[in-house]
CSV table of C-alpha atoms in Angstrom, one decimal:
chain,number,residue,atom,x,y,z
A,1,MET,CA,-94.8,12.7,192.6
A,2,ASN,CA,-96.6,10.7,190.0
A,3,GLN,CA,-94.8,8.3,187.7
A,4,ARG,CA,-96.3,6.2,185.0
A,5,PHE,CA,-94.8,2.6,183.7
A,6,ASP,CA,-96.0,0.2,181.2
A,7,ALA,CA,-95.5,-2.5,183.8
A,8,VAL,CA,-94.9,-2.7,187.4
A,9,VAL,CA,-93.3,-5.8,189.0
A,10,ILE,CA,-93.7,-6.1,192.7
A,11,GLY,CA,-91.1,-8.1,194.4
A,12,ALA,CA,-87.6,-9.1,193.1
A,13,GLY,CA,-87.8,-12.8,193.9
A,14,GLN,CA,-87.2,-15.4,191.5
A,15,ALA,CA,-89.9,-14.6,189.0
A,16,GLY,CA,-89.8,-10.8,189.2
A,17,PRO,CA,-86.4,-10.0,187.6
A,18,PRO,CA,-86.2,-12.3,184.7
A,19,LEU,CA,-90.0,-11.1,183.8
A,20,ALA,CA,-88.8,-7.5,184.0
A,21,GLU,CA,-86.0,-8.3,181.7
A,22,GLN,CA,-88.3,-9.7,179.0
A,23,LEU,CA,-90.6,-7.0,179.2
A,24,GLY,CA,-87.9,-4.3,179.0
A,25,LYS,CA,-86.6,-6.1,175.9
A,26,ALA,CA,-90.3,-6.3,174.5
A,27,GLY,CA,-90.0,-2.3,174.7
A,28,ARG,CA,-91.8,-1.9,177.7
A,29,ARG,CA,-91.1,0.8,180.5
A,30,VAL,CA,-90.8,-1.5,183.6
A,31,ALA,CA,-90.6,-0.7,187.3
A,32,VAL,CA,-89.6,-3.4,189.7
A,33,ILE,CA,-90.4,-2.4,193.5
A,34,GLU,CA,-88.4,-4.3,196.2
A,35,ARG,CA,-89.2,-3.2,200.1
A,36,LYS,CA,-86.2,-5.1,201.4
A,37,LEU,CA,-83.4,-7.6,199.7
A,38,VAL,CA,-83.6,-8.4,195.9
A,39,GLY,CA,-83.5,-12.1,195.4
A,40,GLY,CA,-86.4,-13.0,197.5
A,41,THR,CA,-86.4,-16.1,200.1
A,42,CYS,CA,-84.1,-18.3,197.9
A,43,VAL,CA,-80.9,-15.8,197.9
A,44,ASN,CA,-81.6,-14.4,201.3
A,45,THR,CA,-83.1,-16.8,203.8
A,46,GLY,CA,-84.0,-20.0,202.1
A,47,CYS,CA,-82.0,-22.2,199.5
A,48,ILE,CA,-78.7,-20.7,199.2
A,49,PRO,CA,-78.1,-20.1,202.7
A,50,THR,CA,-79.3,-23.2,204.0
A,51,LYS,CA,-77.8,-25.4,201.4
A,52,ALA,CA,-74.7,-23.5,202.2
A,53,MET,CA,-75.0,-24.4,206.1
A,54,VAL,CA,-76.1,-28.1,204.9
A,55,ALA,CA,-72.7,-28.3,203.4
A,56,SER,CA,-70.8,-27.1,206.4
A,57,ALA,CA,-72.7,-29.7,208.4
A,58,TYR,CA,-72.0,-32.5,206.0
A,59,VAL,CA,-68.3,-31.7,206.4
A,60,ALA,CA,-68.6,-31.9,210.3
A,61,HIS,CA,-70.4,-35.1,209.9
A,62,MET,CA,-67.7,-36.6,207.6
A,63,ALA,CA,-65.1,-35.3,209.7
A,64,ALA,CA,-66.3,-37.4,212.5
A,65,ARG,CA,-66.4,-40.4,210.1
A,66,ALA,CA,-63.1,-39.9,208.8
A,67,HIS,CA,-61.6,-43.0,210.4
A,68,GLU,CA,-64.1,-45.3,208.4
A,69,TYR,CA,-62.5,-44.1,205.1
A,70,GLY,CA,-58.7,-44.9,206.5
A,71,VAL,CA,-58.1,-41.0,207.4
A,72,ARG,CA,-56.6,-40.4,210.5
A,73,ALA,CA,-57.8,-37.3,212.4
A,74,GLU,CA,-55.3,-35.8,214.6
A,75,ALA,CA,-58.2,-34.1,216.8
A,76,ALA,CA,-61.9,-34.1,217.0
A,77,ALA,CA,-63.4,-31.6,214.4
A,78,GLN,CA,-64.7,-28.4,216.1
A,79,VAL,CA,-67.4,-26.5,214.4
A,80,ASP,CA,-66.7,-22.4,214.3
A,81,MET,CA,-70.2,-21.0,214.0
A,82,GLN,CA,-69.0,-17.8,213.3
A,83,ARG,CA,-66.9,-19.0,210.3
A,84,VAL,CA,-70.0,-20.9,209.3
A,85,TRP,CA,-72.0,-18.0,209.6
A,86,GLU,CA,-69.3,-15.7,207.7
A,87,ARG,CA,-69.4,-18.5,204.8
A,88,THR,CA,-73.1,-18.6,204.5
A,89,GLN,CA,-73.6,-14.8,204.4
A,90,GLY,CA,-70.6,-14.6,201.9
A,91,ILE,CA,-72.3,-17.2,199.4
A,92,SER,CA,-75.8,-15.5,200.0
A,93,GLY,CA,-74.4,-12.0,199.7
A,94,LYS,CA,-72.6,-12.7,196.3
A,95,SER,CA,-75.8,-14.1,194.7
A,96,ARG,CA,-77.8,-11.1,195.9
A,97,ASN,CA,-75.1,-8.7,194.6
A,98,GLY,CA,-75.6,-10.5,191.2
A,99,VAL,CA,-79.2,-10.0,190.9
A,100,GLU,CA,-78.8,-6.4,191.7
A,101,GLN,CA,-76.2,-5.8,189.1
A,102,TRP,CA,-78.4,-7.7,186.7
A,103,LEU,CA,-81.3,-5.7,187.5
A,104,SER,CA,-79.2,-2.4,187.1
A,105,GLY,CA,-78.1,-3.4,183.7
A,106,MET,CA,-81.6,-4.1,182.3
A,107,ALA,CA,-82.8,-1.7,179.4
A,108,GLN,CA,-86.0,0.0,180.3
A,109,VAL,CA,-86.1,-1.2,183.8
A,110,SER,CA,-86.1,1.1,187.2
A,111,LEU,CA,-85.6,-0.6,190.6
A,112,LEU,CA,-87.5,1.3,193.1
A,113,ARG,CA,-87.4,0.9,196.9
A,114,GLY,CA,-90.1,0.6,199.3
A,115,HIS,CA,-93.5,-1.1,200.2
A,116,ALA,CA,-96.1,-1.1,197.3
A,117,ARG,CA,-99.8,-1.0,198.3
A,118,PHE,CA,-102.4,-0.7,195.7
A,119,GLU,CA,-104.6,2.6,195.6
A,120,SER,CA,-106.7,1.3,192.8
A,121,PRO,CA,-106.6,-1.5,190.1
A,122,HIS,CA,-104.4,1.1,188.2
A,123,SER,CA,-102.5,2.6,190.6
A,124,LEU,CA,-100.3,1.9,193.6
A,125,ARG,CA,-98.3,4.0,196.3
A,126,VAL,CA,-94.6,3.5,197.3
A,127,GLY,CA,-94.0,6.1,200.0
A,128,GLU,CA,-95.0,9.3,198.8
A,129,GLU,CA,-95.0,8.6,195.1
A,130,LEU,CA,-98.0,7.4,193.3
A,131,ILE,CA,-97.4,5.2,190.2
A,132,GLU,CA,-99.6,4.0,187.5
A,133,ALA,CA,-99.3,1.6,184.8
A,134,GLU,CA,-101.2,-0.7,182.4
A,135,SER,CA,-100.2,-4.1,184.0
A,136,PHE,CA,-99.1,-5.2,187.3
A,137,PHE,CA,-97.0,-8.5,188.4
A,138,ILE,CA,-97.1,-9.6,192.0
A,139,ASN,CA,-93.9,-11.6,193.2
A,140,VAL,CA,-94.1,-10.8,196.9
A,141,GLY,CA,-93.3,-14.3,198.1
A,142,GLY,CA,-93.9,-15.5,201.6
A,143,ARG,CA,-93.0,-15.6,205.2
A,144,ALA,CA,-92.8,-18.1,208.1
A,145,ALA,CA,-96.2,-18.5,209.9
A,146,VAL,CA,-96.3,-17.9,213.5
A,147,PRO,CA,-99.2,-19.7,215.2
A,148,ASP,CA,-100.9,-18.0,218.1
A,149,PHE,CA,-99.7,-20.4,220.7
A,150,PRO,CA,-100.3,-19.6,224.6
A,151,GLY,CA,-96.9,-18.1,225.7
A,152,ILE,CA,-95.9,-17.4,222.0
A,153,HIS,CA,-95.2,-13.7,223.0
A,154,ASP,CA,-93.6,-14.5,226.2
A,155,VAL,CA,-90.7,-16.7,225.1
A,156,PRO,CA,-88.0,-15.8,222.5
A,157,PHE,CA,-88.2,-17.8,219.1
A,158,LEU,CA,-86.8,-18.2,215.8
A,159,THR,CA,-88.1,-18.6,212.4
A,160,ASN,CA,-86.0,-19.7,209.4
A,161,THR,CA,-84.8,-16.0,208.9
A,162,GLY,CA,-83.6,-15.8,212.6
A,163,MET,CA,-81.9,-19.0,212.2
A,164,MET,CA,-79.6,-17.5,209.5
A,165,ALA,CA,-78.5,-15.0,212.1
A,166,LEU,CA,-77.2,-17.5,214.7
A,167,ARG,CA,-73.5,-17.0,215.3
A,168,GLU,CA,-73.4,-19.3,218.4
A,169,LEU,CA,-74.3,-22.9,218.8
A,170,PRO,CA,-77.5,-23.6,220.6
A,171,GLU,CA,-77.0,-26.0,223.3
A,172,HIS,CA,-80.3,-27.6,222.8
A,173,LEU,CA,-82.8,-26.7,219.9
A,174,MET,CA,-86.3,-27.2,220.3
A,175,ILE,CA,-88.0,-27.4,217.0
A,176,VAL,CA,-92.0,-27.1,216.6
A,177,GLY,CA,-92.9,-28.5,213.3
A,178,GLY,CA,-91.7,-31.7,211.5
A,179,SER,CA,-91.7,-29.8,208.3
A,180,TYR,CA,-89.2,-29.9,205.5
A,181,ILE,CA,-87.5,-26.8,207.0
A,182,GLY,CA,-87.6,-27.9,210.5
A,183,LEU,CA,-86.0,-31.3,209.4
A,184,GLU,CA,-83.2,-29.6,207.5
A,185,PHE,CA,-82.2,-27.3,210.3
A,186,GLY,CA,-82.6,-30.1,213.0
A,187,GLN,CA,-80.2,-32.3,211.2
A,188,MET,CA,-77.6,-29.7,210.5
A,189,PHE,CA,-77.4,-28.5,214.0
A,190,ARG,CA,-77.4,-31.7,215.2
A,191,ARG,CA,-74.1,-32.5,213.2
A,192,PHE,CA,-73.0,-29.1,214.3
A,193,GLY,CA,-73.1,-30.4,217.9
A,194,SER,CA,-76.4,-29.1,219.2
A,195,LYS,CA,-78.8,-31.2,221.1
A,196,VAL,CA,-82.0,-31.2,219.0
A,197,THR,CA,-85.7,-32.2,219.8
A,198,ILE,CA,-88.5,-31.9,217.3
A,199,VAL,CA,-92.1,-31.7,218.1
A,200,GLU,CA,-94.7,-32.6,215.4
A,201,ARG,CA,-98.4,-32.5,215.9
A,202,SER,CA,-99.3,-35.1,213.3
A,203,GLU,CA,-99.2,-39.0,214.5
A,204,ARG,CA,-97.8,-39.7,211.2
A,205,PHE,CA,-94.2,-38.4,210.5
A,206,LEU,CA,-94.2,-36.7,206.7
A,207,PRO,CA,-97.6,-37.4,205.9
A,208,ARG,CA,-97.3,-36.3,202.3
A,209,GLU,CA,-94.8,-39.3,201.7
A,210,ASP,CA,-95.4,-43.0,201.5
A,211,ALA,CA,-95.2,-44.6,204.9
A,212,ASP,CA,-92.0,-46.6,204.0
A,213,VAL,CA,-90.5,-43.6,202.8
A,214,ALA,CA,-91.2,-41.6,205.9
A,215,ASP,CA,-90.1,-44.3,208.2
A,216,ALA,CA,-86.7,-44.4,206.6
A,217,VAL,CA,-86.2,-40.7,206.9
A,218,LEU,CA,-87.3,-40.7,210.7
A,219,ALA,CA,-85.0,-43.7,211.4
A,220,MET,CA,-82.1,-41.7,209.8
A,221,LEU,CA,-82.8,-38.7,212.0
A,222,ARG,CA,-83.2,-40.5,215.2
A,223,GLY,CA,-80.1,-42.6,214.3
A,224,GLU,CA,-78.4,-39.3,214.4
A,225,GLY,CA,-79.4,-38.7,218.0
A,226,ILE,CA,-82.4,-36.2,217.3
A,227,THR,CA,-85.2,-36.6,219.3
A,228,VAL,CA,-88.6,-36.8,217.5
A,229,HIS,CA,-92.1,-36.4,219.4
A,230,LEU,CA,-95.1,-37.6,217.2
A,231,GLY,CA,-98.7,-36.8,217.7
A,232,ALA,CA,-97.5,-33.7,220.2
A,233,GLU,CA,-99.8,-31.1,219.4
A,234,CYS,CA,-98.3,-27.7,220.7
A,235,ILE,CA,-100.5,-26.0,222.9
A,236,ALA,CA,-98.4,-23.7,225.0
A,237,LEU,CA,-94.9,-22.3,225.5
A,238,GLU,CA,-93.2,-21.5,228.8
A,239,GLY,CA,-90.0,-20.3,230.1
A,240,LYS,CA,-87.3,-17.8,229.0
A,241,ALA,CA,-84.3,-17.4,227.0
A,242,GLY,CA,-82.2,-20.1,227.6
A,243,ALA,CA,-84.9,-22.4,229.2
A,244,ILE,CA,-87.8,-22.8,226.9
A,245,ARG,CA,-90.2,-25.7,227.6
A,246,ILE,CA,-93.0,-27.1,225.3
A,247,LYS,CA,-96.3,-28.2,226.7
A,248,ALA,CA,-97.8,-30.5,224.2
A,249,ARG,CA,-101.4,-32.5,224.3
A,250,GLY,CA,-100.9,-36.0,223.8
A,251,ASN,CA,-97.0,-36.4,224.4
A,252,GLN,CA,-96.2,-35.5,228.1
A,253,LEU,CA,-92.4,-36.4,227.0
A,254,CYS,CA,-91.9,-33.0,225.5
A,255,GLU,CA,-92.4,-31.3,228.7
A,256,GLN,CA,-89.5,-33.0,230.3
A,257,ALA,CA,-87.2,-31.4,227.6
A,258,VAL,CA,-85.9,-27.7,228.3
A,259,GLY,CA,-84.1,-26.0,225.2
A,260,THR,CA,-82.2,-23.0,224.8
A,261,HIS,CA,-83.5,-22.0,221.5
A,262,LEU,CA,-86.9,-22.4,219.7
A,263,LEU,CA,-87.4,-22.8,216.1
A,264,LEU,CA,-90.9,-22.4,214.9
A,265,ALA,CA,-91.4,-24.5,211.5
A,266,VAL,CA,-95.1,-24.8,211.2
A,267,GLY,CA,-95.5,-23.5,207.6
A,268,ARG,CA,-95.5,-20.5,205.7
A,269,ARG,CA,-97.9,-17.7,204.7
A,270,PRO,CA,-98.1,-15.4,201.7
A,271,ASN,CA,-96.9,-11.9,202.0
A,272,THR,CA,-100.3,-10.6,200.6
A,273,ASP,CA,-101.9,-8.9,203.7
A,274,ASP,CA,-100.4,-5.5,203.5
A,275,LEU,CA,-100.7,-4.7,199.5
A,276,GLY,CA,-104.1,-3.1,199.5
A,277,LEU,CA,-105.2,-5.9,197.1
A,278,GLU,CA,-108.8,-5.3,198.0
A,279,ARG,CA,-108.4,-1.7,196.7
A,280,ALA,CA,-107.4,-3.5,193.4
A,281,GLY,CA,-110.4,-6.0,193.5
A,282,VAL,CA,-107.8,-8.9,193.6
A,283,ALA,CA,-109.5,-12.1,194.9
A,284,MET,CA,-107.7,-14.0,197.5
A,285,ASP,CA,-108.3,-17.7,199.1
A,286,GLU,CA,-108.9,-18.2,202.7
A,287,ARG,CA,-105.1,-18.7,203.4
A,288,GLY,CA,-104.2,-15.3,201.8
A,289,HIS,CA,-103.2,-16.5,198.3
A,290,ILE,CA,-104.0,-14.5,195.3
A,291,LYS,CA,-106.4,-16.9,193.2
A,292,VAL,CA,-104.9,-17.3,189.8
A,293,ASP,CA,-105.9,-18.9,186.6
A,294,ASP,CA,-104.0,-21.5,184.6
A,295,HIS,CA,-101.6,-18.7,183.2
A,296,GLY,CA,-101.0,-16.9,186.3
A,297,ARG,CA,-103.8,-14.1,185.8
A,298,SER,CA,-105.8,-12.8,188.7
A,299,SER,CA,-109.3,-11.9,188.9
A,300,VAL,CA,-108.3,-8.7,187.7
A,301,PRO,CA,-107.2,-9.3,184.0
A,302,HIS,CA,-104.1,-6.9,184.2
A,303,ILE,CA,-102.8,-8.1,187.2
A,304,TRP,CA,-101.0,-11.4,187.4
A,305,ALA,CA,-99.3,-13.3,190.6
A,306,MET,CA,-96.1,-15.4,190.5
A,307,GLY,CA,-94.4,-17.7,193.2
A,308,ASP,CA,-95.3,-18.2,196.8
A,309,CYS,CA,-98.0,-15.7,196.9
A,310,ASN,CA,-100.4,-17.7,194.3
A,311,GLY,CA,-100.5,-20.8,196.2
A,312,GLN,CA,-99.6,-22.8,193.1
A,313,GLY,CA,-96.1,-23.9,194.5
A,314,ALA,CA,-93.8,-23.0,197.2
A,315,PHE,CA,-90.6,-23.6,195.7
A,316,THR,CA,-88.2,-21.4,193.8
A,317,HIS,CA,-88.4,-23.7,190.6
A,318,THR,CA,-92.1,-23.2,190.7
A,319,SER,CA,-91.7,-19.5,190.9
A,320,TYR,CA,-89.3,-19.4,188.2
A,321,ASN,CA,-91.7,-21.5,186.2
A,322,ASP,CA,-94.4,-19.0,186.9
A,323,TYR,CA,-92.3,-16.3,185.1
A,324,GLU,CA,-91.9,-18.5,182.2
A,325,ILE,CA,-95.6,-19.2,182.0
A,326,VAL,CA,-96.6,-15.5,182.5
A,327,ALA,CA,-94.3,-14.3,180.1
A,328,ASP,CA,-95.5,-16.7,177.4
A,329,ALA,CA,-99.0,-15.4,178.3
A,330,VAL,CA,-98.1,-11.9,178.0
A,331,LEU,CA,-95.4,-11.9,175.2
A,332,GLY,CA,-95.7,-15.4,173.5
A,333,GLN,CA,-98.4,-17.7,172.5
A,334,GLY,CA,-99.9,-18.7,175.9
A,335,ARG,CA,-99.4,-22.2,175.7
A,336,ARG,CA,-97.7,-23.0,178.7
A,337,ARG,CA,-100.1,-23.6,181.8
A,338,ILE,CA,-99.4,-24.1,185.6
A,339,SER,CA,-101.6,-27.3,185.2
A,340,ASP,CA,-98.6,-29.0,183.0
A,341,ARG,CA,-96.5,-28.7,185.9
A,342,ILE,CA,-95.3,-32.1,187.4
A,343,GLN,CA,-94.9,-32.0,191.2
A,344,ALA,CA,-91.2,-32.1,192.1
A,345,TYR,CA,-89.5,-31.3,195.2
A,346,SER,CA,-86.7,-32.4,197.6
A,347,LEU,CA,-86.1,-32.5,201.3
A,348,PHE,CA,-82.3,-31.5,201.6
A,349,THR,CA,-81.4,-33.6,204.7
A,350,ASP,CA,-78.3,-35.8,204.0
A,351,PRO,CA,-79.0,-38.0,202.2
A,352,PRO,CA,-81.8,-36.0,200.4
A,353,LEU,CA,-85.2,-37.0,199.8
A,354,ALA,CA,-86.2,-36.1,196.1
A,355,ARG,CA,-90.0,-36.9,195.2
A,356,ILE,CA,-91.6,-36.4,191.6
A,357,GLY,CA,-95.3,-37.1,190.6
A,358,MET,CA,-97.6,-39.1,192.6
A,359,SER,CA,-96.6,-41.4,195.8
A,360,GLU,CA,-97.7,-45.0,195.7
A,361,GLN,CA,-100.8,-44.0,198.3
A,362,GLU,CA,-101.6,-41.3,195.9
A,363,ALA,CA,-101.4,-43.5,192.7
A,364,ARG,CA,-103.6,-46.2,194.8
A,365,LYS,CA,-106.2,-43.8,195.6
A,366,SER,CA,-106.7,-42.8,191.9
A,367,GLY,CA,-107.9,-45.9,191.0
A,368,ARG,CA,-105.0,-47.2,188.7
A,369,GLU,CA,-103.6,-50.4,188.7
A,370,VAL,CA,-100.1,-49.8,190.2
A,371,GLN,CA,-96.8,-51.4,189.8
A,372,VAL,CA,-94.1,-50.4,192.2
A,373,GLY,CA,-90.4,-51.1,192.2
A,374,THR,CA,-87.6,-50.6,194.9
A,375,ARG,CA,-84.1,-51.0,195.3
A,376,PRO,CA,-81.9,-50.3,198.5
A,377,MET,CA,-79.1,-47.7,198.4
A,378,ALA,CA,-77.1,-50.7,200.1
A,379,ARG,CA,-77.3,-52.2,196.7
A,380,VAL,CA,-76.2,-49.3,194.6
A,381,GLY,CA,-72.5,-49.5,193.9
A,382,ARG,CA,-71.9,-45.8,193.9
A,383,ALA,CA,-73.5,-45.5,197.4
A,384,VAL,CA,-71.6,-48.5,198.7
A,385,GLU,CA,-68.0,-47.1,197.3
A,386,ARG,CA,-68.8,-43.7,199.1
A,387,GLY,CA,-69.9,-45.5,202.4
A,388,GLU,CA,-73.2,-43.6,202.2
A,389,THR,CA,-75.8,-46.4,202.0
A,390,THR,CA,-78.9,-45.0,203.9
A,391,GLY,CA,-82.1,-45.1,202.1
A,392,PHE,CA,-83.7,-46.5,199.0
A,393,MET,CA,-85.1,-45.8,195.3
A,394,LYS,CA,-89.0,-46.2,194.7
A,395,VAL,CA,-90.7,-46.1,191.3
A,396,VAL,CA,-94.4,-46.1,190.8
A,397,VAL,CA,-95.8,-47.1,187.3
A,398,ASP,CA,-99.3,-47.3,185.9
A,399,ARG,CA,-99.8,-50.8,184.5
A,400,ALA,CA,-102.1,-50.3,181.7
A,401,SER,CA,-100.2,-47.2,180.2
A,402,ARG,CA,-96.7,-48.1,181.4
A,403,GLN,CA,-96.6,-44.4,182.0
A,404,LEU,CA,-94.2,-43.3,185.1
A,405,LEU,CA,-96.6,-41.9,187.7
A,406,GLY,CA,-94.2,-41.0,190.2
A,407,ALA,CA,-90.8,-41.6,192.2
A,408,ALA,CA,-88.9,-41.0,195.4
A,409,ILE,CA,-85.2,-41.6,196.0
A,410,PHE,CA,-83.9,-41.0,199.5
A,411,GLY,CA,-80.4,-41.5,199.2
A,412,ILE,CA,-77.2,-40.0,198.0
A,413,ASN,CA,-77.4,-38.0,195.1
A,414,GLY,CA,-81.0,-38.9,194.4
A,415,ASP,CA,-81.9,-35.3,194.0
A,416,GLU,CA,-79.9,-35.3,191.0
A,417,ALA,CA,-80.6,-38.7,189.7
A,418,ILE,CA,-84.5,-38.4,189.8
A,419,HIS,CA,-84.7,-36.0,187.0
A,420,GLY,CA,-84.0,-38.6,184.2
A,421,LEU,CA,-87.3,-39.9,185.7
A,422,LEU,CA,-89.0,-36.7,185.8
A,423,ASP,CA,-87.8,-35.9,182.0
A,424,THR,CA,-89.4,-39.1,181.0
A,425,MET,CA,-92.8,-38.3,182.6
A,426,TYR,CA,-92.8,-34.9,180.7
A,427,ALA,CA,-92.0,-36.5,177.5
A,428,LYS,CA,-94.7,-38.9,178.2
A,429,ALA,CA,-92.6,-41.6,177.2
A,430,PRO,CA,-93.3,-45.2,178.6
A,431,TYR,CA,-90.9,-46.3,181.6
A,432,THR,CA,-89.5,-48.7,179.4
A,433,THR,CA,-87.6,-45.6,177.9
A,434,VAL,CA,-85.6,-45.6,181.1
A,435,SER,CA,-85.5,-49.5,181.8
A,436,GLU,CA,-83.7,-50.2,178.3
A,437,ALA,CA,-81.4,-47.4,178.6
A,438,VAL,CA,-77.6,-47.5,179.2
A,439,HIS,CA,-76.5,-45.2,182.0
A,440,ILE,CA,-72.9,-44.6,183.1
A,441,HIS,CA,-71.4,-46.4,185.6
A,442,PRO,CA,-70.8,-46.2,188.5
A,443,THR,CA,-73.5,-43.6,189.2
A,444,VAL,CA,-76.6,-43.5,191.3
A,445,ALA,CA,-78.8,-43.2,188.1
A,446,GLU,CA,-77.5,-46.4,186.6
A,447,LEU,CA,-79.8,-48.4,188.8
A,448,LEU,CA,-82.8,-46.8,187.9
A,449,PRO,CA,-83.3,-49.2,185.1
A,450,THR,CA,-82.7,-51.9,187.1
A,451,THR,CA,-85.2,-50.7,189.6
A,452,LEU,CA,-87.8,-50.4,186.9
A,453,GLN,CA,-87.1,-54.0,185.9
A,454,SER,CA,-88.3,-55.1,189.3
A,455,LEU,CA,-91.8,-53.8,189.1
A,456,LYS,CA,-94.3,-55.8,191.0
């Protein structure tokens, strides 16, 4: 059976559904193809469920600190992982159902279930159906990478997806990879009550961050009782369910720890290896990402790629921005570009680490004359009042132009407060726009002007 559409969207992640809606409103007949769950990683195994679990872990952590706030707890808090799982799945499921209902109500848009594979530049097959279209928009996301370690097929392991299914508390969670995913899971399960060991191959913790920022995060994790081994390249896995050992070159301490559960958090890979892209003539890089131009267009003019699969960002917010850029290119004036995007992301530990623009080390390597301002969270009134003074603020400025180059806030509400700086960067306004502003007291953001006034 053959069907013909004006446009086909492959994948119902963050970029796919809003683009389908806009194309439908423009009068185009659209098919959205999803092989599994609508909503993509964010809704099903990423942002939404993990942040729900982080919230549960935060409550457990604060319950243990209740006495510090003058609150008398009659008994030690007990974590019910079944209930944590039910709450998490309920939040994720509600979000997924919302996306499904949204898709079903779109004019000119049909949701098709199945795995899409290109047959030619203008056709693909979903099961027994051959579908033809004038244009294609790929939004297939990514998945956890599984390295070919010796013993990888002999021991049970979990990825971020498997962690979402746990209904019991691991006695000892071993994590290979000090990635942002691994750190979030590591802290939350330590707060739930598991013993946690993180094995990272790099000699330096969080190498994308400045050393002072990375050291502060590492100290926080170790302060909560998490064991972190650095410079421990994983070369082999041994054991069985309930007794898994990591053998690592460069750090023999790893071999002394035997964990009950193993999480692999060593990066992600795009879901492009089974789409038949070679039959469509779509070019990919060495990591499997679809090569795109500044508007999201692939090497084939009528095929576009958005989200994790194009290698231009690995976040929900960059995926959604890809939709906006592609929609503007196809339906608008084509003025929006991927290269206009300022790097912005957050590590959602507690407290979170929010990062925008350049780090100090990146700014200095660029040859600029750099000024830096810092302020410990222990000197932020809101943090002191909340009893959560871990971390610090850091801003990086170009001395000549007075432009903000970047910032990091490792501390309570930093993931929200940093947006005032990010918006200033997008406006290309001088840092004095913030340093001379009057902010609400008492907040975390009110100390951003003071931090900028301390530039050195």
